[in-house]
PDB file of C-alpha atoms in Angstrom:
ATOM      1  CA  MET A   1      -6.613  27.145  39.257  1.00  0.00           C
ATOM      2  CA  THR A   2      -4.482  29.828  37.761  1.00  0.00           C
ATOM      3  CA  ASP A   3      -4.334  28.757  34.137  1.00  0.00           C
ATOM      4  CA  THR A   4      -5.603  31.705  32.155  1.00  0.00           C
ATOM      5  CA  ILE A   5      -6.421  29.815  28.970  1.00  0.00           C
ATOM      6  CA  THR A   6      -8.724  27.373  30.759  1.00  0.00           C
ATOM      7  CA  GLN A   7     -12.156  27.528  29.125  1.00  0.00           C
ATOM      8  CA  ALA A   8     -15.307  28.123  31.128  1.00  0.00           C
ATOM      9  CA  ALA A   9     -17.342  25.581  29.170  1.00  0.00           C
ATOM     10  CA  PRO A  10     -15.662  22.263  28.372  1.00  0.00           C
ATOM     11  CA  ILE A  11     -14.270  21.974  24.837  1.00  0.00           C
ATOM     12  CA  VAL A  12     -16.065  19.049  23.263  1.00  0.00           C
ATOM     13  CA  PRO A  13     -15.703  18.111  19.581  1.00  0.00           C
ATOM     14  CA  SER A  14     -18.784  18.630  17.483  1.00  0.00           C
ATOM     15  CA  PHE A  15     -19.713  15.321  15.913  1.00  0.00           C
ATOM     16  CA  ASN A  16     -22.712  16.833  14.167  1.00  0.00           C
ATOM     17  CA  ASP A  17     -24.986  14.171  15.564  1.00  0.00           C
ATOM     18  CA  GLU A  18     -28.156  15.496  13.982  1.00  0.00           C
ATOM     19  CA  GLY A  19     -26.690  13.601  11.045  1.00  0.00           C
ATOM     20  CA  THR A  20     -25.443  14.890   7.762  1.00  0.00           C
ATOM     21  CA  ASP A  21     -27.603  14.759   4.664  1.00  0.00           C
ATOM     22  CA  ARG A  22     -24.421  14.389   2.647  1.00  0.00           C
ATOM     23  CA  LYS A  23     -24.539  11.591   0.129  1.00  0.00           C
ATOM     24  CA  LEU A  24     -21.694  10.276  -2.032  1.00  0.00           C
ATOM     25  CA  ALA A  25     -22.029   8.304  -5.271  1.00  0.00           C
ATOM     26  CA  ILE A  26     -18.934   6.575  -6.601  1.00  0.00           C
ATOM     27  CA  ILE A  27     -18.872   5.072 -10.073  1.00  0.00           C
ATOM     28  CA  CYS A  28     -16.217   2.375 -10.333  1.00  0.00           C
ATOM     29  CA  SER A  29     -15.452   1.759 -14.001  1.00  0.00           C
ATOM     30  CA  LYS A  30     -11.965   0.231 -13.835  1.00  0.00           C
ATOM     31  CA  GLY A  31     -10.977  -3.367 -13.299  1.00  0.00           C
ATOM     32  CA  SER A  32      -7.295  -3.040 -12.527  1.00  0.00           C
ATOM     33  CA  LEU A  33      -5.996  -3.549  -9.013  1.00  0.00           C
ATOM     34  CA  ASP A  34      -4.539  -0.052  -8.675  1.00  0.00           C
ATOM     35  CA  MET A  35      -7.720   1.643  -9.861  1.00  0.00           C
ATOM     36  CA  ALA A  36      -9.999  -0.453  -7.667  1.00  0.00           C
ATOM     37  CA  TYR A  37      -8.649   1.146  -4.517  1.00  0.00           C
ATOM     38  CA  PRO A  38      -9.424   4.869  -4.888  1.00  0.00           C
ATOM     39  CA  GLY A  39     -13.182   4.252  -4.848  1.00  0.00           C
ATOM     40  CA  LEU A  40     -12.955   1.771  -1.987  1.00  0.00           C
ATOM     41  CA  ILE A  41     -10.766   3.996   0.165  1.00  0.00           C
ATOM     42  CA  LEU A  42     -12.807   7.148  -0.382  1.00  0.00           C
ATOM     43  CA  GLY A  43     -16.117   5.333   0.040  1.00  0.00           C
ATOM     44  CA  ASN A  44     -14.923   3.784   3.278  1.00  0.00           C
ATOM     45  CA  ALA A  45     -13.624   7.119   4.557  1.00  0.00           C
ATOM     46  CA  ALA A  46     -16.948   8.797   3.769  1.00  0.00           C
ATOM     47  CA  LEU A  47     -18.847   6.113   5.673  1.00  0.00           C
ATOM     48  CA  GLY A  48     -16.651   6.778   8.677  1.00  0.00           C
ATOM     49  CA  GLU A  49     -17.776  10.408   8.519  1.00  0.00           C
ATOM     50  CA  GLY A  50     -21.442   9.460   8.585  1.00  0.00           C
ATOM     51  CA  VAL A  51     -21.966  10.047   4.846  1.00  0.00           C
ATOM     52  CA  GLU A  52     -24.414   7.850   2.892  1.00  0.00           C
ATOM     53  CA  VAL A  53     -22.371   6.007   0.249  1.00  0.00           C
ATOM     54  CA  HIS A  54     -23.422   4.255  -2.970  1.00  0.00           C
ATOM     55  CA  LEU A  55     -20.934   2.472  -5.239  1.00  0.00           C
ATOM     56  CA  PHE A  56     -21.974   1.694  -8.803  1.00  0.00           C
ATOM     57  CA  PHE A  57     -19.890  -0.869 -10.668  1.00  0.00           C
ATOM     58  CA  THR A  58     -19.872  -0.565 -14.421  1.00  0.00           C
ATOM     59  CA  PHE A  59     -17.857  -1.771 -17.410  1.00  0.00           C
ATOM     60  CA  TRP A  60     -14.425  -2.979 -16.272  1.00  0.00           C
ATOM     61  CA  GLY A  61     -15.367  -2.069 -12.711  1.00  0.00           C
ATOM     62  CA  PHE A  62     -17.557  -5.155 -12.847  1.00  0.00           C
ATOM     63  CA  ASP A  63     -14.425  -7.193 -12.176  1.00  0.00           C
ATOM     64  CA  MET A  64     -14.465  -5.756  -8.647  1.00  0.00           C
ATOM     65  CA  ILE A  65     -17.769  -7.507  -7.852  1.00  0.00           C
ATOM     66  CA  ASN A  66     -17.573 -10.531 -10.138  1.00  0.00           C
ATOM     67  CA  LYS A  67     -16.904 -13.485  -7.810  1.00  0.00           C
ATOM     68  CA  LYS A  68     -14.576 -15.005 -10.421  1.00  0.00           C
ATOM     69  CA  THR A  69     -12.296 -11.976 -10.714  1.00  0.00           C
ATOM     70  CA  MET A  70     -12.676  -9.821  -7.579  1.00  0.00           C
ATOM     71  CA  GLY A  71      -9.913 -11.582  -5.684  1.00  0.00           C
ATOM     72  CA  ASP A  72      -7.584 -11.629  -8.671  1.00  0.00           C
ATOM     73  CA  LEU A  73      -7.382  -8.087 -10.070  1.00  0.00           C
ATOM     74  CA  LYS A  74      -4.106  -7.225 -11.724  1.00  0.00           C
ATOM     75  CA  PHE A  75      -1.794  -4.295 -12.071  1.00  0.00           C
ATOM     76  CA  THR A  76       0.280  -3.619 -15.166  1.00  0.00           C
ATOM     77  CA  PRO A  77       2.963  -1.001 -15.805  1.00  0.00           C
ATOM     78  CA  LEU A  78       1.996  -1.184 -19.513  1.00  0.00           C
ATOM     79  CA  GLY A  79       0.682   2.178 -20.668  1.00  0.00           C
ATOM     80  CA  ASN A  80       1.167   3.620 -17.189  1.00  0.00           C
ATOM     81  CA  THR A  81       3.896   6.239 -17.413  1.00  0.00           C
ATOM     82  CA  ALA A  82       3.655   6.897 -13.679  1.00  0.00           C
ATOM     83  CA  THR A  83       5.590   3.697 -13.004  1.00  0.00           C
ATOM     84  CA  HIS A  84       8.590   5.430 -14.644  1.00  0.00           C
ATOM     85  CA  MET A  85       9.695   2.164 -16.188  1.00  0.00           C
ATOM     86  CA  PRO A  86      10.607   1.775 -19.882  1.00  0.00           C
ATOM     87  CA  GLN A  87       7.295   1.049 -21.604  1.00  0.00           C
ATOM     88  CA  GLY A  88       8.787  -1.908 -23.484  1.00  0.00           C
ATOM     89  CA  LEU A  89       9.232  -3.786 -20.220  1.00  0.00           C
ATOM     90  CA  GLY A  90       5.504  -3.828 -19.575  1.00  0.00           C
ATOM     91  CA  GLY A  91       4.877  -6.158 -22.484  1.00  0.00           C
ATOM     92  CA  ILE A  92       7.357  -8.819 -21.412  1.00  0.00           C
ATOM     93  CA  PRO A  93       5.605 -11.990 -20.192  1.00  0.00           C
ATOM     94  CA  GLY A  94       5.507 -12.197 -16.414  1.00  0.00           C
ATOM     95  CA  VAL A  95       5.881  -8.478 -15.779  1.00  0.00           C
ATOM     96  CA  THR A  96       2.182  -7.958 -15.020  1.00  0.00           C
ATOM     97  CA  HIS A  97       2.320 -10.842 -12.587  1.00  0.00           C
ATOM     98  CA  MET A  98       5.404  -9.431 -10.929  1.00  0.00           C
ATOM     99  CA  ALA A  99       3.984  -5.906 -10.707  1.00  0.00           C
ATOM    100  CA  THR A 100       0.731  -7.247  -9.277  1.00  0.00           C
ATOM    101  CA  SER A 101       2.521  -9.254  -6.594  1.00  0.00           C
ATOM    102  CA  LYS A 102       4.598  -6.242  -5.658  1.00  0.00           C
ATOM    103  CA  LEU A 103       1.589  -3.953  -5.363  1.00  0.00           C
ATOM    104  CA  LYS A 104      -0.322  -6.543  -3.337  1.00  0.00           C
ATOM    105  CA  LYS A 105       2.619  -6.850  -0.994  1.00  0.00           C
ATOM    106  CA  SER A 106       2.846  -3.073  -0.485  1.00  0.00           C
ATOM    107  CA  LEU A 107      -0.875  -2.901   0.247  1.00  0.00           C
ATOM    108  CA  GLU A 108      -0.619  -5.776   2.679  1.00  0.00           C
ATOM    109  CA  GLU A 109       2.260  -4.122   4.513  1.00  0.00           C
ATOM    110  CA  LEU A 110       0.063  -1.082   5.053  1.00  0.00           C
ATOM    111  CA  ALA A 111      -2.732  -3.360   6.318  1.00  0.00           C
ATOM    112  CA  ILE A 112      -4.971  -2.365   3.398  1.00  0.00           C
ATOM    113  CA  PRO A 113      -7.636  -5.031   2.932  1.00  0.00           C
ATOM    114  CA  THR A 114      -7.997  -7.080  -0.258  1.00  0.00           C
ATOM    115  CA  VAL A 115     -10.790  -6.029  -2.615  1.00  0.00           C
ATOM    116  CA  PRO A 116     -13.306  -8.627  -1.289  1.00  0.00           C
ATOM    117  CA  ASP A 117     -12.450  -7.766   2.342  1.00  0.00           C
ATOM    118  CA  PHE A 118     -12.757  -4.083   1.595  1.00  0.00           C
ATOM    119  CA  LEU A 119     -16.208  -4.557   0.061  1.00  0.00           C
ATOM    120  CA  GLU A 120     -17.208  -6.535   3.137  1.00  0.00           C
ATOM    121  CA  GLN A 121     -16.065  -3.701   5.387  1.00  0.00           C
ATOM    122  CA  ILE A 122     -17.899  -1.103   3.287  1.00  0.00           C
ATOM    123  CA  VAL A 123     -21.141  -3.074   3.493  1.00  0.00           C
ATOM    124  CA  ALA A 124     -20.689  -3.654   7.230  1.00  0.00           C
ATOM    125  CA  SER A 125     -20.240   0.103   7.619  1.00  0.00           C
ATOM    126  CA  GLY A 126     -23.556   0.755   5.881  1.00  0.00           C
ATOM    127  CA  GLY A 127     -22.393   1.300   2.275  1.00  0.00           C
ATOM    128  CA  HIS A 128     -24.477   0.230  -0.721  1.00  0.00           C
ATOM    129  CA  LEU A 129     -23.204  -1.718  -3.735  1.00  0.00           C
ATOM    130  CA  TRP A 130     -24.957  -1.637  -7.114  1.00  0.00           C
ATOM    131  CA  ALA A 131     -24.192  -3.423 -10.367  1.00  0.00           C
ATOM    132  CA  CYS A 132     -24.747  -1.923 -13.801  1.00  0.00           C
ATOM    133  CA  ARG A 133     -27.506  -3.608 -15.842  1.00  0.00           C
ATOM    134  CA  LEU A 134     -25.816  -3.112 -19.223  1.00  0.00           C
ATOM    135  CA  SER A 135     -22.486  -4.496 -17.985  1.00  0.00           C
ATOM    136  CA  ALA A 136     -24.267  -7.564 -16.584  1.00  0.00           C
ATOM    137  CA  ASP A 137     -26.077  -8.138 -19.877  1.00  0.00           C
ATOM    138  CA  MET A 138     -22.949  -7.645 -21.963  1.00  0.00           C
ATOM    139  CA  ASN A 139     -21.004 -10.153 -19.902  1.00  0.00           C
ATOM    140  CA  HIS A 140     -23.931 -12.562 -19.510  1.00  0.00           C
ATOM    141  CA  LEU A 141     -23.751 -12.344 -15.753  1.00  0.00           C
ATOM    142  CA  THR A 142     -26.578 -12.597 -13.227  1.00  0.00           C
ATOM    143  CA  ALA A 143     -26.856 -11.778  -9.519  1.00  0.00           C
ATOM    144  CA  ALA A 144     -25.572 -15.289  -8.764  1.00  0.00           C
ATOM    145  CA  ASP A 145     -22.231 -14.431 -10.380  1.00  0.00           C
ATOM    146  CA  LEU A 146     -21.784 -11.299  -8.294  1.00  0.00           C
ATOM    147  CA  TYR A 147     -20.572 -10.616  -4.782  1.00  0.00           C
ATOM    148  CA  ASP A 148     -23.439 -11.550  -2.450  1.00  0.00           C
ATOM    149  CA  ASP A 149     -23.844  -8.118  -0.889  1.00  0.00           C
ATOM    150  CA  VAL A 150     -24.491  -6.351  -4.182  1.00  0.00           C
ATOM    151  CA  GLU A 151     -27.991  -5.022  -3.593  1.00  0.00           C
ATOM    152  CA  GLY A 152     -29.170  -5.128  -7.153  1.00  0.00           C
ATOM    153  CA  ILE A 153     -28.445  -4.956 -10.856  1.00  0.00           C
ATOM    154  CA  ILE A 154     -29.842  -1.610 -11.879  1.00  0.00           C
ATOM    155  CA  SER A 155     -29.958   0.653 -14.910  1.00  0.00           C
ATOM    156  CA  ALA A 156     -27.996   3.862 -15.234  1.00  0.00           C
ATOM    157  CA  ALA A 157     -31.251   5.789 -14.856  1.00  0.00           C
ATOM    158  CA  ASP A 158     -32.072   3.916 -11.635  1.00  0.00           C
ATOM    159  CA  PHE A 159     -28.673   4.849 -10.239  1.00  0.00           C
ATOM    160  CA  ILE A 160     -29.087   8.505 -11.136  1.00  0.00           C
ATOM    161  CA  GLU A 161     -32.488   8.509  -9.450  1.00  0.00           C
ATOM    162  CA  LEU A 162     -31.143   6.708  -6.397  1.00  0.00           C
ATOM    163  CA  THR A 163     -28.333   9.200  -5.921  1.00  0.00           C
ATOM    164  CA  GLU A 164     -30.339  12.389  -6.278  1.00  0.00           C
ATOM    165  CA  GLY A 165     -28.517  15.224  -4.578  1.00  0.00           C
ATOM    166  CA  ALA A 166     -25.343  13.146  -4.085  1.00  0.00           C
ATOM    167  CA  GLN A 167     -21.812  14.278  -4.739  1.00  0.00           C
ATOM    168  CA  LEU A 168     -20.350  12.120  -7.458  1.00  0.00           C
ATOM    169  CA  LEU A 169     -16.984  10.551  -8.165  1.00  0.00           C
ATOM    170  CA  PHE A 170     -16.196   8.803 -11.430  1.00  0.00           C
ATOM    171  CA  ILE A 171     -13.232   6.489 -11.224  1.00  0.00           C
TER     172      ILE A 171
ATOM    173  CA  MET B   1      -2.435  23.936  23.790  1.00  0.00           C
ATOM    174  CA  PRO B   2      -5.648  24.839  25.655  1.00  0.00           C
ATOM    175  CA  THR B   3      -6.805  23.057  28.735  1.00  0.00           C
ATOM    176  CA  THR B   4     -10.402  22.377  29.574  1.00  0.00           C
ATOM    177  CA  THR B   5     -12.173  21.307  32.712  1.00  0.00           C
ATOM    178  CA  ILE B   6     -14.561  18.432  32.423  1.00  0.00           C
ATOM    179  CA  ASN B   7     -16.418  17.374  35.519  1.00  0.00           C
ATOM    180  CA  GLY B   8     -13.686  18.768  37.734  1.00  0.00           C
ATOM    181  CA  HIS B   9     -10.826  17.185  35.767  1.00  0.00           C
ATOM    182  CA  GLU B  10      -8.493  19.641  34.132  1.00  0.00           C
ATOM    183  CA  ILE B  11      -7.111  18.174  30.913  1.00  0.00           C
ATOM    184  CA  HIS B  12      -4.966  19.266  27.970  1.00  0.00           C
ATOM    185  CA  VAL B  13      -6.836  19.174  24.681  1.00  0.00           C
ATOM    186  CA  ASP B  14      -6.399  20.234  21.066  1.00  0.00           C
ATOM    187  CA  ASP B  15      -8.553  22.915  19.458  1.00  0.00           C
ATOM    188  CA  GLU B  16     -11.379  20.467  18.842  1.00  0.00           C
ATOM    189  CA  GLY B  17     -11.320  19.009  22.347  1.00  0.00           C
ATOM    190  CA  PHE B  18      -9.403  15.750  21.798  1.00  0.00           C
ATOM    191  CA  MET B  19      -7.080  15.016  24.711  1.00  0.00           C
ATOM    192  CA  THR B  20      -3.399  15.438  23.993  1.00  0.00           C
ATOM    193  CA  GLU B  21      -1.780  13.891  27.081  1.00  0.00           C
ATOM    194  CA  TYR B  22      -2.001  10.102  27.140  1.00  0.00           C
ATOM    195  CA  ASP B  23      -1.362   9.919  30.868  1.00  0.00           C
ATOM    196  CA  GLU B  24      -4.044  12.392  31.879  1.00  0.00           C
ATOM    197  CA  TRP B  25      -6.733   9.897  30.893  1.00  0.00           C
ATOM    198  CA  THR B  26      -8.428   7.573  33.342  1.00  0.00           C
ATOM    199  CA  GLU B  27     -11.420   5.289  32.904  1.00  0.00           C
ATOM    200  CA  ASP B  28     -13.485   7.632  35.078  1.00  0.00           C
ATOM    201  CA  LEU B  29     -12.620  10.449  32.723  1.00  0.00           C
ATOM    202  CA  GLY B  30     -13.416   8.247  29.710  1.00  0.00           C
ATOM    203  CA  LYS B  31     -16.881   7.759  31.102  1.00  0.00           C
ATOM    204  CA  VAL B  32     -17.350  11.511  31.438  1.00  0.00           C
ATOM    205  CA  LEU B  33     -16.018  12.145  27.913  1.00  0.00           C
ATOM    206  CA  ALA B  34     -18.451   9.536  26.580  1.00  0.00           C
ATOM    207  CA  SER B  35     -21.388  11.201  28.314  1.00  0.00           C
ATOM    208  CA  GLN B  36     -20.360  14.538  26.784  1.00  0.00           C
ATOM    209  CA  ILE B  37     -21.056  13.075  23.353  1.00  0.00           C
ATOM    210  CA  GLY B  38     -24.160  11.142  24.373  1.00  0.00           C
ATOM    211  CA  ILE B  39     -22.619   7.703  24.815  1.00  0.00           C
ATOM    212  CA  ASP B  40     -23.535   5.543  27.764  1.00  0.00           C
ATOM    213  CA  MET B  41     -20.602   3.194  28.317  1.00  0.00           C
ATOM    214  CA  THR B  42     -21.261  -0.567  28.352  1.00  0.00           C
ATOM    215  CA  ASP B  43     -18.812  -3.473  28.664  1.00  0.00           C
ATOM    216  CA  GLU B  44     -18.638  -3.613  24.880  1.00  0.00           C
ATOM    217  CA  HIS B  45     -17.699   0.059  24.683  1.00  0.00           C
ATOM    218  CA  TRP B  46     -14.991  -0.533  27.270  1.00  0.00           C
ATOM    219  CA  GLN B  47     -13.622  -3.477  25.323  1.00  0.00           C
ATOM    220  CA  VAL B  48     -13.045  -1.141  22.355  1.00  0.00           C
ATOM    221  CA  ILE B  49     -11.657   1.705  24.450  1.00  0.00           C
ATOM    222  CA  ARG B  50      -9.245  -0.543  26.351  1.00  0.00           C
ATOM    223  CA  PHE B  51      -8.047  -2.013  23.061  1.00  0.00           C
ATOM    224  CA  LEU B  52      -7.462   1.500  21.667  1.00  0.00           C
ATOM    225  CA  ARG B  53      -5.512   2.576  24.753  1.00  0.00           C
ATOM    226  CA  GLU B  54      -3.348  -0.540  24.717  1.00  0.00           C
ATOM    227  CA  ASP B  55      -2.802  -0.415  20.961  1.00  0.00           C
ATOM    228  CA  PHE B  56      -1.816   3.251  21.071  1.00  0.00           C
ATOM    229  CA  ARG B  57       0.734   2.529  23.776  1.00  0.00           C
ATOM    230  CA  GLU B  58       2.305  -0.181  21.608  1.00  0.00           C
ATOM    231  CA  GLN B  59       1.930   1.372  18.146  1.00  0.00           C
ATOM    232  CA  GLY B  60       2.134   5.082  18.896  1.00  0.00           C
ATOM    233  CA  GLU B  61      -0.943   5.813  16.806  1.00  0.00           C
ATOM    234  CA  THR B  62      -4.685   5.512  17.167  1.00  0.00           C
ATOM    235  CA  ALA B  63      -6.230   2.383  15.667  1.00  0.00           C
ATOM    236  CA  THR B  64      -8.644   2.835  12.758  1.00  0.00           C
ATOM    237  CA  VAL B  65     -12.002   1.069  12.390  1.00  0.00           C
ATOM    238  CA  ARG B  66     -10.172  -1.483  10.236  1.00  0.00           C
ATOM    239  CA  ARG B  67      -7.541  -2.137  12.861  1.00  0.00           C
ATOM    240  CA  VAL B  68     -10.108  -2.447  15.658  1.00  0.00           C
ATOM    241  CA  GLN B  69     -11.598  -5.215  13.544  1.00  0.00           C
ATOM    242  CA  THR B  70      -8.431  -7.033  12.518  1.00  0.00           C
ATOM    243  CA  ALA B  71      -6.410  -6.648  15.721  1.00  0.00           C
ATOM    244  CA  GLY B  72      -9.157  -5.940  18.262  1.00  0.00           C
ATOM    245  CA  GLY B  73     -11.799  -8.354  17.009  1.00  0.00           C
ATOM    246  CA  VAL B  74     -14.716  -5.927  16.948  1.00  0.00           C
ATOM    247  CA  PRO B  75     -16.507  -5.866  13.568  1.00  0.00           C
ATOM    248  CA  PRO B  76     -17.239  -2.496  11.876  1.00  0.00           C
ATOM    249  CA  LYS B  77     -20.991  -3.079  12.040  1.00  0.00           C
ATOM    250  CA  ARG B  78     -20.816  -3.257  15.816  1.00  0.00           C
ATOM    251  CA  LEU B  79     -18.511  -0.235  16.003  1.00  0.00           C
ATOM    252  CA  PHE B  80     -21.035   1.832  14.058  1.00  0.00           C
ATOM    253  CA  GLN B  81     -23.673   0.784  16.614  1.00  0.00           C
ATOM    254  CA  LEU B  82     -21.526   1.499  19.648  1.00  0.00           C
ATOM    255  CA  PHE B  83     -20.164   4.817  18.367  1.00  0.00           C
ATOM    256  CA  PRO B  84     -22.808   5.941  15.869  1.00  0.00           C
ATOM    257  CA  GLN B  85     -22.041   7.726  12.588  1.00  0.00           C
ATOM    258  CA  LYS B  86     -18.406   8.560  13.209  1.00  0.00           C
ATOM    259  CA  PRO B  87     -16.936   5.604  15.081  1.00  0.00           C
ATOM    260  CA  ALA B  88     -13.258   6.376  14.494  1.00  0.00           C
ATOM    261  CA  LYS B  89     -13.458   9.897  15.876  1.00  0.00           C
ATOM    262  CA  LYS B  90     -15.867   9.119  18.686  1.00  0.00           C
ATOM    263  CA  MET B  91     -13.947   6.160  20.046  1.00  0.00           C
ATOM    264  CA  SER B  92     -10.664   8.028  19.945  1.00  0.00           C
ATOM    265  CA  TYR B  93     -12.268  10.972  21.762  1.00  0.00           C
ATOM    266  CA  VAL B  94     -13.566   8.729  24.541  1.00  0.00           C
ATOM    267  CA  ALA B  95     -10.193   6.956  24.757  1.00  0.00           C
ATOM    268  CA  GLY B  96      -8.402  10.282  25.168  1.00  0.00           C
ATOM    269  CA  LEU B  97      -6.377   9.751  21.984  1.00  0.00           C
ATOM    270  CA  PRO B  98      -5.812  11.769  18.807  1.00  0.00           C
ATOM    271  CA  LYS B  99      -8.015  11.092  15.803  1.00  0.00           C
ATOM    272  CA  PRO B 100      -6.639   8.244  13.664  1.00  0.00           C
ATOM    273  CA  HIS B 101      -4.347   9.330  10.818  1.00  0.00           C
ATOM    274  CA  GLY B 102      -4.695   6.154   8.767  1.00  0.00           C
ATOM    275  CA  CYS B 103      -6.827   6.229   5.610  1.00  0.00           C
ATOM    276  CA  VAL B 104      -8.226   2.744   6.124  1.00  0.00           C
TER     277      VAL B 104
END
């Protein structure tokens, strides 16, 4: 063998198998379709890197784990200047429906799972889902109303305790 | 692009050690790559690796954990058991493919 850049020891990627002690806490506080995805995508990506992931659903984010709403989140251009549409259009009946369908279609084309499917994948990958106690009380919801894999309805203090040392994302 | 010699096979790899030439890979080599990262190949591992190879040939990119589930029929839970902690990277390494680029 004459190749001069051949390495003596094989080059093998380091997968850091001793395990990482990295922990990620994601607070999902939004109930619109577009804002449901950032937390799901980042949480899922972190799990794939061997990071311990906890998602805490609070306020409008409760819609992501409420069985009645989780499959039916909506997207509206109203108040969202990033759609670059005239704001008046957003208030016209049917526009939210149309925008939602369009966004769902784009996500589907990219093979991005629906919110319930995404949660299922996150749990199957070892992620933890937690519901906010105050949000449950305010909406008169119990564990029976929530996605089955939510591990518990816990207080804000419980969540802070649970995620000691974690990096935190508020969405 | 560096080359590296693993168990007598000289292969082209990127800086991290992922193979860069699709056709340099063989199942024998896959077995050696797996052992380099502490994985003992079983039929179930092979099912995933063969799917990845086939899918890459058709799609031109490495399947993600999501795609191995939806198109390959292997659930994420199982993938995390077969290729612990970092399934997407580990399975692509063993399959002699680049790391997946997809976010999901």
